[in-house]
XYZ file of C-alpha atoms in Angstrom:
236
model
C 3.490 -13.360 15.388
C 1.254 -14.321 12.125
C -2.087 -14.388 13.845
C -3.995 -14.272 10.491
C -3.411 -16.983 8.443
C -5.031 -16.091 5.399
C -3.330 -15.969 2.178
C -1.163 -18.761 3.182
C -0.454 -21.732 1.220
C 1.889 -25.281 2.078
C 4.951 -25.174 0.450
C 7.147 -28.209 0.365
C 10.765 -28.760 -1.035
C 12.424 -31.678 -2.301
C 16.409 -31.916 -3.535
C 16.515 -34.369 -6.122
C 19.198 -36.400 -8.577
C 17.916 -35.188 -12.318
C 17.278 -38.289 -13.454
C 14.289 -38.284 -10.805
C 12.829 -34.810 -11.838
C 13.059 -35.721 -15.775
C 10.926 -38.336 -14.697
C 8.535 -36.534 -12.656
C 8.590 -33.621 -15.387
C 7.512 -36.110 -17.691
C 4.227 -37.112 -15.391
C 3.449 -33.358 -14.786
C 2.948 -32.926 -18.153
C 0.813 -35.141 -19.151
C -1.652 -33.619 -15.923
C -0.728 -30.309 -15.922
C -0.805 -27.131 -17.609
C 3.122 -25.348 -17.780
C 2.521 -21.435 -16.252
C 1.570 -19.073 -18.773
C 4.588 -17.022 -18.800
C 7.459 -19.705 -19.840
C 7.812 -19.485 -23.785
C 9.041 -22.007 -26.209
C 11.728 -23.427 -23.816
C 9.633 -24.515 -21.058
C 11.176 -22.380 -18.366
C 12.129 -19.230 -17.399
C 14.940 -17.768 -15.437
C 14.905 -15.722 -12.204
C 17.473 -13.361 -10.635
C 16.364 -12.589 -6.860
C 18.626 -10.076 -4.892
C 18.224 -11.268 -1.215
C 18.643 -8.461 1.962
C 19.759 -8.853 5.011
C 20.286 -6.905 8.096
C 24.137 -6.260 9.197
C 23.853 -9.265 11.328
C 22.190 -11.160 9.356
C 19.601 -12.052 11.352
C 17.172 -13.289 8.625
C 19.619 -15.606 7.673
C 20.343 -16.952 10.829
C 16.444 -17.523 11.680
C 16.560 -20.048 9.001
C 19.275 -21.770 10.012
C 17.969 -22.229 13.006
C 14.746 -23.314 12.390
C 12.776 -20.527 13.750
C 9.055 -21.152 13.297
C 7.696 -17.498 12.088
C 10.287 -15.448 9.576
C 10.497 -13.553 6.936
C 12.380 -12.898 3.542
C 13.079 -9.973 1.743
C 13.921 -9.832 -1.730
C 14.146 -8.283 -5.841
C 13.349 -10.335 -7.808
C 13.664 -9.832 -12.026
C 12.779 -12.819 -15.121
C 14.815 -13.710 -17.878
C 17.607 -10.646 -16.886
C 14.907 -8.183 -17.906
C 14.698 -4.904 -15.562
C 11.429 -4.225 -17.544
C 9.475 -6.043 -14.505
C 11.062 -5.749 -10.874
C 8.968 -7.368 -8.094
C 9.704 -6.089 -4.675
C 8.404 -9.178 -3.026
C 8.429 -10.073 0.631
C 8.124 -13.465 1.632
C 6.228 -15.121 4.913
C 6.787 -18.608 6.573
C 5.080 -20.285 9.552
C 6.472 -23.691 9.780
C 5.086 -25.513 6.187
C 2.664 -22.267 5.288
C 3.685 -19.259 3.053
C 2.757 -16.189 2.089
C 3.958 -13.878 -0.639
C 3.516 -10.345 -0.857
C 4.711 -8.524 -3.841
C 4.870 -5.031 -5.637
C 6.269 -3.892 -8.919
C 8.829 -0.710 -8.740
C 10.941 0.799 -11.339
C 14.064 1.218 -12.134
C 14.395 4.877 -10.365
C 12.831 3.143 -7.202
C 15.540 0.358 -7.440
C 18.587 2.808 -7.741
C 17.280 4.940 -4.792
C 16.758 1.677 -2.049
C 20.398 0.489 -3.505
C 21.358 3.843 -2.609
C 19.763 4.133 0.652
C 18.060 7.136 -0.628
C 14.283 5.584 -0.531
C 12.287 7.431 1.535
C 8.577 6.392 2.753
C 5.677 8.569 1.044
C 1.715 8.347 0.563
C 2.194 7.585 -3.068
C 4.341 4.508 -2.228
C 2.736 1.165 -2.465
C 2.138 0.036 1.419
C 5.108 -2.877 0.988
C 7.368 -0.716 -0.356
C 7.149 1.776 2.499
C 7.465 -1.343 4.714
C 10.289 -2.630 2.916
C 11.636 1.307 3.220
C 11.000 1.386 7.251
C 13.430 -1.971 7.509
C 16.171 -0.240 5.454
C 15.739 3.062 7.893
C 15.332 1.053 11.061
C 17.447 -2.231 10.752
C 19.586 -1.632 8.374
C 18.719 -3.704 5.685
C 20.463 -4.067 2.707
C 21.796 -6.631 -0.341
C 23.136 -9.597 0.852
C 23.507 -11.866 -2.307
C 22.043 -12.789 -5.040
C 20.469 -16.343 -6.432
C 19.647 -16.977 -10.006
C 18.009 -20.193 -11.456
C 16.302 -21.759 -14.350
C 12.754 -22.251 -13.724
C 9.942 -25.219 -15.234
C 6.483 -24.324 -13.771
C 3.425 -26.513 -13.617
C 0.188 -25.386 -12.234
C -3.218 -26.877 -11.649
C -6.589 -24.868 -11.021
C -7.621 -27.964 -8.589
C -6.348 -26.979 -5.175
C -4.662 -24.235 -6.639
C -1.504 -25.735 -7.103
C 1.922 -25.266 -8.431
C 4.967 -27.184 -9.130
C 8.086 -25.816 -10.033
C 11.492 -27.218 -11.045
C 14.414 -25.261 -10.365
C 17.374 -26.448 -12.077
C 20.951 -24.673 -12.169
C 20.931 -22.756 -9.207
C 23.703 -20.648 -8.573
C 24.977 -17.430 -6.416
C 26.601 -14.459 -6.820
C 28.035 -11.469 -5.708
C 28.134 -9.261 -7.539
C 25.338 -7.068 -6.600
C 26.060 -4.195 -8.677
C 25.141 -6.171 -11.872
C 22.000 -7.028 -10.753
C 20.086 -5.177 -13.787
C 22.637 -5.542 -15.960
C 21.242 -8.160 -18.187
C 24.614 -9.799 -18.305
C 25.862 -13.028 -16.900
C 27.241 -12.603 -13.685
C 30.092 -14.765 -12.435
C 28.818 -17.313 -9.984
C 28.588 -20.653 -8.313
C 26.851 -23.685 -7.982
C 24.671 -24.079 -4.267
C 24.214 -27.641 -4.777
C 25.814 -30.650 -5.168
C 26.231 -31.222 -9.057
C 23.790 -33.315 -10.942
C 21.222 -32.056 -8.108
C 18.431 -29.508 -8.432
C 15.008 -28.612 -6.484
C 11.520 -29.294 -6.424
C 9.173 -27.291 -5.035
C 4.849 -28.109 -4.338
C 2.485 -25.115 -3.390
C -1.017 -25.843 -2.987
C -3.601 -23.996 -0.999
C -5.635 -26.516 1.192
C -5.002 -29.459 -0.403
C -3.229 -31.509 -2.974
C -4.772 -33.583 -5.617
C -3.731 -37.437 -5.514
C -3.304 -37.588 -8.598
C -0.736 -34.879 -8.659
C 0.607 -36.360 -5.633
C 1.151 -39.499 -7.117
C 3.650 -37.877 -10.061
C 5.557 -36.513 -7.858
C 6.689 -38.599 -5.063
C 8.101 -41.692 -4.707
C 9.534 -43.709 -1.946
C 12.840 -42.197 -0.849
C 11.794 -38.378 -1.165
C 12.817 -35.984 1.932
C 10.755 -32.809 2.475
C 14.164 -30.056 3.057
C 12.978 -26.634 5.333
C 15.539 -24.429 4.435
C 15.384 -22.055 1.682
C 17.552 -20.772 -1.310
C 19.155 -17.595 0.192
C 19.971 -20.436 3.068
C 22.116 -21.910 0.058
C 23.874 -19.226 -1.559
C 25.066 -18.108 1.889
C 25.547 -21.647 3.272
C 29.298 -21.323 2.390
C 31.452 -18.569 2.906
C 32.375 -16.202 -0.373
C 32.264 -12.722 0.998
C 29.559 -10.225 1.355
C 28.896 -7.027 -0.702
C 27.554 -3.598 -0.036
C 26.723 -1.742 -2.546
């Protein structure tokens, strides 16, 4: 159980056709500012390595709607291993809450390996990321890429982001590689995701660029997509 709530946020997700998000990209940016770390192109891309136990239980807690879960992932931007983020991420029902820790590239090989061991000098979420592996058995289960257009607003603390190209793979032992990895599409072509986090409320304005009429709030997540359909399962 979550008892304490703080450091959650609402998080909301929309599929959409492109043609709707070039519109609504167009209205966020004439209200808000674009996240400080995209660079002349607007976006960025992220490479997230999702785990899973050998039953994939944290899979299956999302399919099935389960109120309170949790994701585990390791997450890199623009293929660079210069920055990994260990990051675990909380749900209850429409609130979130991301934890996160950087580790090198040392640290990485040794959890691929199984060889991670928990120690004082650890940060705490790593040794609680460690005590899964040990315990439940924890380990890679695929891994999602996408090309990322951020908006954020200091008002409500909010931010918007448009994830376009969204793809799986796995191919787990090319995480850090920097290259492309051979993967596939998790959505329906011509379709791509919006996502709203805010912390206790949303601006109307903001609001207002954003929705229109036939929009449907979706609960399930983008590990929920790459494994939707069957395509194997690696260990490393």
């Amino acid at each position: 159980m979550f008892e304490e709530l703080e450091g959650f946020r609402h998080e909301f997700k929309y599929i959409e056709p492109e043609i709707n998000l070039i519109a609504v990209e167009s209205r966020l940016k004439a209200i808000m500012k674009r996240d400080s770390h995209v660079g002349s192109t607007g976006f960025y891309s992220i490479r997230s390595l999702y785990f899973d136990d050998f039953n994939d239980v944290l899979l299956y807690h999302n399919i099935d709607g389960i109120d309170e879960r949790i994701k585990w992932r390791i997450r890199i931007y623009n293929s660079n291993a210069n920055f990994i983020s260990l990051e675990r991420k909380i749900r209850k029902s429409d609130l979130i809450r991301k934890q996160a820790c950087s580790i090198d590239v040392q640290t990485y090989n040794k959890i691929i390996k199984r060889e991670a061991r928990i120690s004082d000098s650890n940060p705490a979420l790593l040794n609680l990321f460690i005590g899964e592996i040990l315990t439940t058995g924890l380990g890679p289960a695929t891994i999602v890429e996408y090309d990322r257009t951020p908006f954020v607003c200091n008002e409500g603390n909010v931010r918007v982001t448009i994830d376009r190209n969204i793809r799986s793979s796995v191919e787990l032992d090319r995480f850090l590689s920097g290259e492309t990895l051979n993967a596939r599409p998790v959505l329906m072509s011509g379709q791509n995701l919006i996502e709203v986090k805010y912390d206790s409320y949303l601006p109307d304005h903001i609001a207002h660029a954003i929705e229109h009429g036939r929009m449907r709030r979706e609960t399930f997540s983008k590990y929920n997509l790459a494994r939707r359909y069957p395509h194997g399962r690696r260990r490393i």
